[in-house]
Coordinates of C-alpha atoms in Angstrom, one line a residue:
M1 CA -18.8 1.7 7.3
S2 CA -18.2 -1.8 5.4
S3 CA -15.2 -1.7 3.3
I4 CA -17.0 -2.2 0.1
K5 CA -19.2 0.9 1.0
Q6 CA -16.0 2.8 1.5
Y7 CA -14.3 1.4 -2.0
L8 CA -17.7 2.4 -3.8
K9 CA -16.5 6.1 -2.9
Y10 CA -13.3 6.1 -5.1
V11 CA -15.7 4.4 -7.4
K12 CA -18.2 7.3 -7.6
P13 CA -16.5 9.7 -9.6
Y14 CA -16.4 7.5 -12.5
K15 CA -19.8 6.0 -12.4
W16 CA -20.8 7.5 -15.9
K17 CA -17.6 5.8 -17.5
I18 CA -18.7 2.7 -15.9
V19 CA -22.4 3.1 -17.4
W20 CA -20.7 3.8 -20.6
T21 CA -18.8 1.0 -20.3
I22 CA -21.6 -1.4 -20.0
L23 CA -23.8 0.0 -22.4
I24 CA -20.8 -0.9 -25.0
G25 CA -20.3 -4.0 -23.7
I26 CA -23.8 -4.8 -24.1
V27 CA -23.4 -4.1 -27.5
K28 CA -20.2 -6.2 -27.9
F29 CA -21.8 -9.1 -26.2
G30 CA -24.9 -8.6 -28.1
I31 CA -23.7 -8.9 -31.6
P32 CA -22.5 -12.9 -31.0
L33 CA -25.8 -13.3 -29.9
L34 CA -27.1 -13.1 -33.7
M35 CA -24.8 -15.8 -34.8
P36 CA -27.5 -18.7 -33.7
L37 CA -30.2 -16.7 -35.3
I38 CA -28.6 -16.0 -38.6
L39 CA -28.0 -20.3 -38.5
K40 CA -31.6 -20.6 -38.0
Y41 CA -32.5 -18.7 -40.9
V42 CA -29.9 -20.1 -43.1
I43 CA -31.3 -23.6 -42.4
D44 CA -34.9 -22.6 -42.3
N45 CA -35.5 -20.2 -44.8
I46 CA -32.7 -20.8 -47.3
I47 CA -31.4 -24.6 -47.4
D48 CA -35.1 -25.8 -46.4
A49 CA -36.9 -23.4 -48.4
G50 CA -38.4 -25.5 -50.9
H51 CA -40.2 -22.4 -52.7
L52 CA -36.7 -21.3 -53.7
S53 CA -34.4 -22.1 -56.7
D54 CA -30.9 -22.8 -56.0
S55 CA -29.7 -19.6 -57.5
E56 CA -32.3 -18.0 -55.4
K57 CA -30.9 -19.5 -52.4
I58 CA -27.2 -18.8 -53.1
T59 CA -28.0 -15.1 -53.7
Q60 CA -30.0 -14.8 -50.3
L61 CA -27.1 -16.4 -48.6
F62 CA -24.3 -14.2 -50.0
W63 CA -26.9 -11.2 -49.0
I64 CA -27.2 -12.3 -45.2
M65 CA -23.5 -13.6 -45.1
G66 CA -22.2 -9.9 -46.7
I67 CA -24.3 -8.3 -43.9
S68 CA -22.9 -10.6 -41.2
F69 CA -19.8 -10.1 -42.4
I70 CA -19.9 -6.1 -42.3
V71 CA -21.3 -6.4 -38.5
F72 CA -18.8 -8.7 -37.5
L73 CA -15.7 -7.1 -39.2
I74 CA -16.8 -3.7 -39.4
L75 CA -18.4 -3.0 -36.4
R76 CA -17.5 -4.9 -33.7
P77 CA -13.8 -4.6 -33.7
P78 CA -13.7 -0.9 -32.3
V79 CA -16.7 -1.7 -30.1
E80 CA -14.4 -4.5 -28.6
Y81 CA -11.3 -2.0 -28.4
I82 CA -13.5 0.6 -27.0
R83 CA -14.9 -1.5 -24.5
Q84 CA -11.9 -3.2 -23.1
Y85 CA -9.9 0.2 -22.8
L86 CA -12.7 1.9 -20.7
A87 CA -13.1 -1.0 -18.5
Q88 CA -8.9 -1.2 -17.8
W89 CA -8.8 3.0 -17.9
V90 CA -11.6 3.1 -15.4
G91 CA -10.2 -0.2 -13.0
N92 CA -6.6 1.5 -13.0
T93 CA -7.5 4.8 -12.5
I94 CA -9.3 3.9 -9.2
L95 CA -6.4 1.9 -8.0
Y96 CA -4.0 4.8 -8.7
D97 CA -6.3 6.8 -6.7
I98 CA -6.6 4.1 -3.6
R99 CA -2.6 4.0 -3.9
D100 CA -2.1 7.8 -3.4
K101 CA -4.6 8.1 -0.7
L102 CA -3.1 4.8 1.2
F103 CA 0.4 6.5 0.6
D104 CA -0.6 9.7 2.1
H105 CA -2.2 7.7 4.8
L106 CA 0.8 6.0 5.7
Q107 CA 2.7 8.9 5.8
K108 CA 0.5 10.3 8.7
L109 CA 0.8 7.1 10.5
S110 CA 2.6 7.2 13.9
L111 CA 5.9 5.8 14.7
K112 CA 4.1 3.6 17.1
F113 CA 2.2 1.9 14.3
Y114 CA 5.5 1.3 12.2
S115 CA 7.0 -0.5 15.4
K116 CA 4.3 -2.8 15.3
T117 CA 3.9 -3.5 11.9
K118 CA 6.2 -5.2 9.3
T119 CA 7.1 -3.4 6.3
G120 CA 6.5 -6.1 3.6
E121 CA 2.9 -6.6 4.9
I122 CA 2.1 -3.3 4.3
I123 CA 3.8 -3.5 1.1
S124 CA 1.7 -6.4 0.3
R125 CA -1.5 -4.4 1.4
V126 CA -0.6 -1.5 -0.9
I127 CA 0.8 -3.5 -4.3
N128 CA -1.0 -7.1 -3.8
D129 CA -4.3 -6.3 -2.3
V130 CA -5.0 -3.2 -4.1
E131 CA -4.2 -4.7 -7.6
Q132 CA -6.3 -7.4 -6.5
S133 CA -9.4 -5.0 -5.8
K134 CA -9.6 -3.8 -9.5
N135 CA -11.6 -7.2 -9.9
F136 CA -14.3 -5.5 -7.9
V137 CA -14.5 -2.9 -10.5
I138 CA -13.8 -5.0 -13.8
T139 CA -15.8 -8.2 -12.5
G140 CA -18.8 -6.7 -10.0
L141 CA -19.3 -3.5 -11.5
M142 CA -19.1 -4.4 -15.3
N143 CA -18.6 -8.2 -16.2
I144 CA -21.4 -9.4 -14.3
W145 CA -23.8 -7.1 -15.8
L146 CA -22.7 -7.8 -19.1
D147 CA -23.1 -11.4 -18.3
L148 CA -26.8 -10.9 -17.0
A149 CA -27.5 -8.4 -19.8
T150 CA -26.3 -11.2 -22.3
I151 CA -28.2 -13.9 -20.3
L152 CA -31.6 -12.1 -20.5
I153 CA -31.1 -11.1 -24.1
A154 CA -30.7 -14.6 -25.3
I155 CA -33.3 -15.9 -23.1
G156 CA -35.5 -13.1 -24.5
I157 CA -34.8 -14.3 -28.2
M158 CA -35.6 -18.0 -27.1
L159 CA -38.8 -17.3 -25.8
S160 CA -39.5 -15.4 -29.0
M161 CA -39.0 -18.8 -30.6
D162 CA -40.3 -21.4 -28.3
V163 CA -41.7 -20.9 -24.8
W164 CA -41.4 -24.7 -23.7
L165 CA -37.9 -25.3 -25.1
T166 CA -36.8 -22.1 -22.8
I167 CA -38.6 -23.3 -19.9
V168 CA -36.5 -26.5 -20.3
A169 CA -33.3 -24.6 -21.0
I170 CA -33.3 -22.6 -18.0
I171 CA -35.1 -25.2 -15.4
L172 CA -32.0 -25.7 -13.4
F173 CA -31.1 -22.0 -12.8
P174 CA -32.1 -22.2 -9.1
F175 CA -29.8 -24.8 -8.6
F176 CA -27.2 -22.2 -9.5
G177 CA -28.2 -19.7 -6.9
I178 CA -28.5 -22.6 -4.4
S179 CA -24.9 -23.7 -5.1
I180 CA -23.2 -20.3 -5.2
K181 CA -25.1 -19.3 -1.7
Y182 CA -23.9 -22.3 0.0
F183 CA -20.3 -22.3 -1.5
F184 CA -19.5 -18.8 -1.7
G185 CA -20.0 -18.0 2.1
K186 CA -17.0 -19.3 3.2
L187 CA -14.9 -18.6 0.0
R188 CA -14.4 -14.9 1.2
E189 CA -13.1 -16.2 5.0
L190 CA -10.8 -18.5 2.9
T191 CA -9.7 -16.0 0.6
R192 CA -8.5 -13.3 3.3
E193 CA -7.2 -16.2 5.3
R194 CA -4.7 -16.9 2.1
S195 CA -3.8 -13.6 1.5
Q196 CA -3.1 -12.9 5.4
A197 CA -0.7 -15.7 5.2
L198 CA 0.7 -14.4 2.0
A199 CA 1.5 -11.0 3.4
E200 CA 3.2 -12.8 6.4
V201 CA 5.5 -14.5 4.1
Q202 CA 6.3 -11.5 2.2
G203 CA 6.8 -9.7 5.6
H204 CA 9.3 -12.1 6.6
L205 CA 11.0 -11.9 3.7
H206 CA 11.4 -8.2 3.2
E207 CA 12.8 -8.4 6.9
R208 CA 15.1 -11.1 6.3
V209 CA 16.5 -9.9 3.1
Q210 CA 17.7 -6.8 4.9
G211 CA 19.1 -8.7 7.4
I212 CA 21.3 -10.9 5.3
P213 CA 24.4 -9.7 6.5
V214 CA 23.4 -10.9 10.0
T215 CA 22.8 -14.2 8.8
R216 CA 25.9 -14.8 7.2
S217 CA 27.7 -13.6 10.0
F218 CA 26.4 -16.0 12.3
A219 CA 26.0 -18.9 10.0
L220 CA 22.2 -19.0 10.4
E221 CA 21.4 -20.1 6.9
D222 CA 19.7 -23.5 8.2
Y223 CA 18.0 -22.1 10.6
E224 CA 16.2 -19.2 8.3
Q225 CA 15.8 -21.6 5.8
A226 CA 13.5 -23.2 8.5
Q227 CA 11.8 -20.1 9.7
F228 CA 10.8 -19.5 5.9
A229 CA 9.7 -22.8 5.6
D230 CA 7.3 -22.6 8.3
R231 CA 5.7 -19.2 6.9
N232 CA 5.9 -20.6 3.5
K233 CA 4.0 -24.0 4.5
N234 CA 1.4 -22.0 6.5
F235 CA 0.9 -20.1 3.2
L236 CA 0.5 -23.5 1.2
D237 CA -2.0 -24.9 3.8
K238 CA -4.5 -21.8 3.8
A239 CA -3.7 -21.9 -0.3
L240 CA -4.7 -25.7 -0.5
R241 CA -7.8 -25.1 1.8
H242 CA -8.8 -22.1 -0.4
T243 CA -8.2 -24.6 -3.7
S244 CA -10.1 -27.4 -2.5
W245 CA -13.4 -25.4 -1.6
N246 CA -12.9 -23.3 -4.5
A247 CA -12.5 -27.1 -6.5
K248 CA -15.9 -28.5 -5.0
T249 CA -17.6 -25.0 -6.2
F250 CA -16.6 -25.7 -9.7
A251 CA -17.3 -29.5 -9.7
V252 CA -21.1 -28.9 -8.8
T253 CA -21.8 -25.7 -11.1
N254 CA -19.8 -27.1 -13.8
T255 CA -22.0 -30.0 -13.6
I256 CA -25.0 -28.2 -13.7
T257 CA -24.0 -26.0 -16.9
D258 CA -23.3 -29.8 -18.7
V259 CA -26.6 -31.5 -17.9
A260 CA -29.0 -28.3 -19.0
P261 CA -27.9 -28.3 -22.8
L262 CA -28.4 -32.4 -22.9
L263 CA -32.3 -31.6 -21.2
V264 CA -32.6 -29.3 -24.2
I265 CA -31.0 -31.5 -27.0
A266 CA -33.3 -34.4 -25.7
F267 CA -36.5 -32.3 -25.7
A268 CA -35.6 -30.3 -28.9
G269 CA -34.9 -33.7 -30.5
Y270 CA -38.2 -34.9 -29.7
Q271 CA -40.2 -32.1 -30.9
V272 CA -38.2 -32.2 -34.0
I273 CA -39.0 -35.8 -34.5
S274 CA -42.8 -35.0 -33.7
G275 CA -42.9 -32.4 -36.5
N276 CA -43.4 -29.6 -33.2
L277 CA -40.0 -27.7 -33.9
T278 CA -37.8 -26.8 -37.2
L279 CA -34.4 -28.1 -37.5
G280 CA -33.6 -24.9 -37.7
T281 CA -35.0 -23.8 -34.3
M282 CA -33.3 -26.7 -32.7
V283 CA -29.8 -25.6 -33.9
A284 CA -30.3 -22.2 -32.8
F285 CA -31.3 -23.3 -29.4
V286 CA -28.6 -25.5 -29.0
G287 CA -26.3 -22.4 -30.0
Y288 CA -28.2 -20.4 -27.7
M289 CA -27.4 -22.5 -24.6
D290 CA -24.0 -21.8 -25.1
R291 CA -24.7 -18.4 -25.1
V292 CA -26.7 -18.9 -21.9
Y293 CA -24.7 -21.0 -20.0
S294 CA -21.3 -19.9 -21.0
P295 CA -22.1 -16.2 -19.0
L296 CA -23.2 -18.3 -16.3
R297 CA -20.1 -20.2 -16.2
R298 CA -18.1 -16.7 -16.1
L299 CA -20.7 -15.6 -13.2
I300 CA -19.3 -18.7 -11.4
N301 CA -15.6 -17.7 -11.9
S302 CA -16.7 -13.7 -11.4
S303 CA -18.2 -15.2 -7.9
T304 CA -14.8 -16.6 -7.5
T305 CA -12.9 -13.3 -8.2
L306 CA -15.3 -11.2 -6.6
V307 CA -14.9 -12.9 -3.0
Q308 CA -10.8 -12.9 -3.8
A309 CA -11.4 -9.2 -4.7
M310 CA -13.8 -8.5 -1.3
A311 CA -11.3 -10.2 1.0
S312 CA -8.6 -7.8 -0.9
I313 CA -10.7 -4.6 -0.3
D314 CA -11.2 -5.9 3.5
R315 CA -7.5 -5.7 3.9
V316 CA -7.0 -2.6 2.2
F317 CA -9.4 -0.6 3.9
E318 CA -8.3 -2.4 7.5
L319 CA -4.9 -0.7 6.8
L320 CA -6.7 2.8 5.8
N321 CA -8.9 2.8 8.6
V322 CA -5.9 2.5 11.1
K323 CA -6.3 6.1 13.2
H324 CA -3.7 8.8 13.0
D325 CA -2.3 8.9 16.5
I326 CA -1.1 12.5 15.4
T327 CA -3.2 14.7 14.1
D328 CA -3.6 18.3 13.7
K329 CA -6.5 19.9 15.6
D330 CA -9.4 22.1 13.7
N331 CA -7.8 25.2 15.0
A332 CA -4.4 24.4 14.6
V333 CA -2.1 27.3 13.6
Q334 CA 0.9 27.4 10.9
L335 CA 3.6 27.8 12.9
Q336 CA 6.3 30.3 11.0
R337 CA 9.8 30.8 11.6
V338 CA 10.8 30.2 15.1
N339 CA 13.3 31.5 17.8
G340 CA 14.1 28.6 19.6
D341 CA 12.9 28.4 23.0
V342 CA 11.9 24.9 24.0
D343 CA 9.9 24.7 27.3
I344 CA 9.0 21.2 28.5
E345 CA 7.0 21.0 31.5
N346 CA 5.7 18.2 33.5
V347 CA 5.7 15.7 30.5
S348 CA 5.2 12.1 31.3
F349 CA 4.9 9.5 28.3
Q350 CA 4.3 5.8 27.9
Y351 CA 3.8 4.0 24.5
D352 CA 0.7 1.9 25.4
E353 CA -1.4 2.4 28.2
E354 CA -0.5 -1.3 29.6
E355 CA 3.2 -0.5 29.7
R356 CA 5.3 1.6 32.3
Y357 CA 5.9 5.3 32.1
V358 CA 9.0 6.1 29.9
L359 CA 9.2 9.8 31.2
K360 CA 7.6 10.8 34.6
N361 CA 7.3 14.7 35.3
V362 CA 10.2 15.9 32.9
N363 CA 10.7 19.9 33.2
L364 CA 13.2 21.5 31.0
H365 CA 13.5 25.1 30.1
V366 CA 15.8 25.7 26.8
K367 CA 16.5 29.4 25.9
K368 CA 17.3 30.3 21.9
G369 CA 20.7 29.0 21.0
E370 CA 21.6 26.7 23.8
T371 CA 23.2 23.6 23.3
I372 CA 21.4 20.9 25.6
A373 CA 22.9 17.1 26.0
F374 CA 21.1 14.5 27.3
V375 CA 23.2 11.4 28.7
G376 CA 22.2 8.3 31.0
M377 CA 22.1 4.4 30.7
S378 CA 20.2 3.1 27.7
G379 CA 16.4 3.1 28.4
G380 CA 16.7 6.1 30.4
G381 CA 14.4 7.9 28.1
K382 CA 16.7 10.2 26.2
S383 CA 15.8 9.3 22.7
T384 CA 12.0 9.1 24.0
L385 CA 12.0 12.8 25.2
I386 CA 13.4 14.3 22.1
S387 CA 11.3 12.2 19.8
L388 CA 8.3 14.2 21.7
I389 CA 9.6 17.7 20.5
P390 CA 8.8 17.2 17.0
R391 CA 5.9 15.4 18.0
F392 CA 6.5 12.2 16.8
Y393 CA 4.4 10.9 19.9
D394 CA 2.0 13.1 21.9
V395 CA 2.7 13.5 26.0
N396 CA 0.5 11.6 27.9
S397 CA 0.2 14.2 30.4
G398 CA 2.3 17.9 30.4
S399 CA 3.3 20.0 27.3
I400 CA 6.3 20.8 25.0
K401 CA 6.1 24.8 23.7
V402 CA 8.0 25.8 21.0
D403 CA 8.2 29.8 21.5
G404 CA 5.4 29.6 24.0
M405 CA 3.0 27.6 21.8
D406 CA 2.2 23.8 22.7
V407 CA 3.1 22.1 19.7
R408 CA -0.4 20.3 20.1
D409 CA -1.8 23.3 18.8
V410 CA 0.2 23.9 15.4
K411 CA 0.2 22.2 12.5
A412 CA 2.5 19.2 13.0
R413 CA 4.4 19.7 9.4
S414 CA 4.9 23.4 10.3
L415 CA 6.4 22.2 13.5
R416 CA 8.7 20.0 11.9
D417 CA 9.5 22.2 9.5
N418 CA 11.6 24.0 12.2
I419 CA 13.7 21.5 13.1
G420 CA 16.3 19.3 11.6
M421 CA 17.5 15.8 13.0
V422 CA 20.8 14.1 12.4
L423 CA 20.2 10.3 13.9
Q424 CA 22.5 7.5 14.6
D425 CA 21.1 5.5 11.8
N426 CA 19.7 8.0 9.2
I427 CA 17.8 6.6 6.1
L428 CA 19.5 7.3 2.5
F429 CA 17.4 6.6 -0.5
S430 CA 18.5 4.5 -3.6
E431 CA 18.8 7.7 -5.7
S432 CA 21.4 10.3 -6.1
I433 CA 23.8 12.0 -3.3
A434 CA 22.4 15.3 -4.8
M435 CA 18.8 14.1 -4.0
N436 CA 19.4 12.6 -0.9
I437 CA 20.9 15.9 0.1
R438 CA 17.8 17.8 -1.7
M439 CA 15.8 16.0 1.0
G440 CA 16.2 19.1 3.5
Y441 CA 15.1 21.2 0.7
P442 CA 13.6 20.0 -2.6
D443 CA 13.7 23.2 -4.7
A444 CA 17.5 23.6 -3.7
T445 CA 19.5 24.8 -7.0
D446 CA 23.0 22.8 -7.5
E447 CA 25.1 25.5 -5.8
E448 CA 22.9 25.1 -2.7
V449 CA 23.2 21.9 -2.5
I450 CA 27.0 21.8 -3.0
T451 CA 27.2 24.8 -0.3
A452 CA 25.6 22.6 2.3
A453 CA 28.0 19.5 1.4
K454 CA 30.8 21.6 1.7
A455 CA 29.5 23.0 4.9
A456 CA 29.2 19.1 6.2
K457 CA 32.5 18.4 5.3
A458 CA 31.1 16.1 2.7
H459 CA 32.0 17.8 -0.9
E460 CA 35.5 16.4 -1.2
F461 CA 34.5 12.7 -0.8
I462 CA 31.4 13.4 -3.2
E463 CA 33.6 14.6 -5.6
D464 CA 36.1 11.7 -5.8
L465 CA 33.2 9.3 -6.4
P466 CA 32.6 8.2 -10.1
Y467 CA 29.7 10.1 -10.8
G468 CA 29.9 13.0 -8.1
Y469 CA 26.6 14.4 -6.9
D470 CA 24.7 12.2 -9.4
T471 CA 26.6 9.0 -7.5
L472 CA 23.5 6.8 -6.7
V473 CA 24.1 5.4 -2.9
G474 CA 22.1 2.0 -3.3
E475 CA 19.4 0.9 -1.0
R476 CA 19.6 2.5 2.6
G477 CA 23.1 4.0 1.5
V478 CA 24.7 0.5 0.9
K479 CA 27.2 2.1 -1.2
L480 CA 28.6 4.6 1.7
S481 CA 30.6 4.3 4.4
G482 CA 28.9 5.1 8.0
G483 CA 30.9 8.5 8.4
Q484 CA 29.9 9.3 4.5
K485 CA 26.2 8.7 5.3
Q486 CA 26.3 10.6 8.1
R487 CA 27.7 13.7 6.3
I488 CA 25.1 13.6 3.7
A489 CA 22.6 13.6 6.6
I490 CA 24.1 17.1 8.1
A491 CA 24.4 18.1 4.5
R492 CA 20.6 18.0 4.2
V493 CA 20.0 19.6 7.4
F494 CA 22.4 22.5 6.5
L495 CA 20.3 22.8 3.4
K496 CA 16.9 23.0 5.6
N497 CA 18.7 25.6 7.8
P498 CA 15.9 25.1 10.6
P499 CA 16.5 27.0 13.9
I500 CA 15.8 23.6 16.0
L501 CA 18.6 21.0 16.0
I502 CA 18.2 17.4 17.1
F503 CA 21.0 15.0 17.1
D504 CA 20.5 11.2 18.3
E505 CA 23.4 9.4 18.8
A506 CA 25.1 11.1 15.8
T507 CA 28.6 9.9 16.1
S508 CA 28.4 7.0 18.5
A509 CA 28.8 4.2 15.3
L510 CA 31.9 6.2 13.7
D511 CA 35.5 5.8 13.7
L512 CA 37.3 8.5 15.6
E513 CA 38.9 10.1 12.0
S514 CA 35.1 10.2 10.9
E515 CA 33.7 11.5 14.2
H516 CA 36.2 14.3 14.2
A517 CA 35.0 15.3 10.7
I518 CA 31.7 15.2 11.6
Q519 CA 31.7 16.7 14.9
E520 CA 33.3 19.5 13.2
A521 CA 30.4 19.8 11.2
L522 CA 27.9 19.6 13.7
G523 CA 29.7 22.3 15.7
E524 CA 29.3 24.8 12.6
L525 CA 25.8 23.5 11.9
A526 CA 24.6 24.2 15.8
S527 CA 26.1 27.6 15.9
D528 CA 23.4 30.2 17.0
R529 CA 20.8 27.4 17.1
T530 CA 19.3 25.5 19.7
T531 CA 20.7 22.0 19.7
F532 CA 19.5 19.1 21.6
I533 CA 22.0 16.2 21.6
V534 CA 21.7 12.5 22.7
A535 CA 25.2 10.9 23.1
H536 CA 26.9 7.9 25.0
R537 CA 30.2 9.4 24.2
L538 CA 30.7 12.0 26.9
A539 CA 33.8 13.4 25.4
T540 CA 31.3 14.5 22.3
I541 CA 29.2 16.9 24.7
T542 CA 31.5 18.7 27.1
H543 CA 31.0 21.9 25.3
A544 CA 27.2 21.9 25.9
D545 CA 25.8 24.8 27.6
R546 CA 23.9 22.3 30.1
I547 CA 24.1 18.3 30.0
V548 CA 20.8 16.6 31.6
V549 CA 21.1 13.3 33.1
I550 CA 18.5 11.3 32.6
E551 CA 17.5 7.9 34.8
N552 CA 14.7 5.8 34.8
G553 CA 12.7 8.5 32.9
A554 CA 13.4 11.3 34.9
I555 CA 15.7 14.0 35.3
Q556 CA 18.8 13.2 38.1
E557 CA 21.1 15.9 37.2
I558 CA 21.3 19.3 35.1
G559 CA 24.8 21.5 34.4
S560 CA 27.5 22.0 32.7
H561 CA 30.3 19.5 32.7
D562 CA 32.5 21.4 34.9
E563 CA 29.3 21.6 37.4
L564 CA 28.6 18.4 36.9
M565 CA 31.9 16.8 37.5
H566 CA 32.1 18.8 40.5
L567 CA 29.0 17.3 41.9
Q568 CA 30.4 13.8 41.6
G569 CA 27.1 12.5 41.0
S570 CA 25.7 10.1 38.2
Y571 CA 27.5 12.0 35.6
Y572 CA 30.8 11.9 37.2
N573 CA 30.4 8.3 37.6
L574 CA 29.4 7.7 33.9
Y575 CA 32.3 9.9 32.8
Q576 CA 34.8 7.9 35.2
V577 CA 33.6 4.2 33.5
Q578 CA 34.6 6.0 30.2
D579 CA 38.1 6.8 31.3
L580 CA 37.7 10.2 29.9
D581 CA 38.7 12.2 32.8
S582 CA 41.2 13.8 30.9
G583 CA 40.2 17.4 31.6
I584 CA 40.3 18.2 27.8
P585 CA 36.9 19.2 26.7
V586 CA 36.1 17.7 22.7
K587 CA 34.6 20.1 20.7

């Protein structure tokens, strides 16, 4: 299905409002068409009326002008207002629907999509391209029809006055059709290229603004300036190609609209001199030339605007048509509160078909309340394995079951409702601390938020902040330390109170004091819950019921800390490398 057909689905619910907007618009544009007729009547029927006295001429002039003032001062303004309001209301409401659908779609896309797509480009499509698409409604579905109606009404009036003069007036119309077909065929492609180049600039800018600390620390300002200049120059080149083609279009079409009135003046002047046409009719025709060719000029502008809107619509629906990697089956069941038994059976996984398998035939059976720690060298598949449990990705073969149910047979949201995650780099939103904690349970009371913060050892430092729980944390929690951010992340998991927990490098980036405080909070949180831990610091997981060593996507060893140390295999070697063989487990 073409992007335009898809877009029209969002337009369809408002079709009658669009019809009313067009009808009211015809009245709005039709009223000014009276002006040349008024001028013709004043010249032919009043000024040149030899059978009327001066007083009769003045009386008729007052009457005709009085009626005209009533039409233009009393009738036209509310028509203008209603038409403008309805047009903008419809356009903006359609944009609201599309952005709402896009955001819902973006939330369902897999992490694989986000790993390959720049955030700035996504934002460009959701904001810039959707906004540009409004012109398809305002221009393509409203203004074009109004301009066409204006042209047809004007031509109808002109035909009623003089057929041959009307033919002269519209004789250049075919050249408009030829020029539009020639020039606007390529304009959509050029517009799309320009929009893509702008999205690349925005994506690069978004990424580099977030990475300013790295740029400063490595003194890369000149290098980054050159990188940005390359993308900015690419956009400039695309914009100038688009502008050049657009300028050619307007040069040709505006020449046609300038020549046409000259033909009318020449022919009408000859007819007046020959006595075949009244002066009032000539003046009226010249007036109607503006009424005919001004809408034609707008149609040319509208064609340009419409092409840009269509290119933006292509980009919007290119994003909206990205397939969801993770979808619920038609018969997927709602997973209720689970016990916490997790079975990983013969699981193999690869991120892309052409890439190697990250996991190969992994088997692990976890009972309710067990704490399982995953260790091993970086890139071994630890984080990948735990990302399969909440179904951020689907396994290529094998299965993952929660309480005996394959995670692919249950609704993904209900599965994730039963899982709480604390990551190494937890995202905090640029809102208040209380709101960030409420991400675990949006309907929580203030008392429940405070209770969760206390359990996460976060209440004291929050109280010391200038506005307490109402303190804004800044983008990605920039105003807080690493340890403070982690404790807030743990607090929201306390608030969620899930039966299954996943800790992925939750303390690896912290100082020892912060790590100790957070280990306490994590230990309290993990009590009586099924817990999965990924850790590089082996001292933090010696208390685990079982430690799983993963190397090259496969399980090499399983056992408690003491069992694996006695085995003197991979785990033992890792422990020795970290120089942690003190015999004192850290809990």
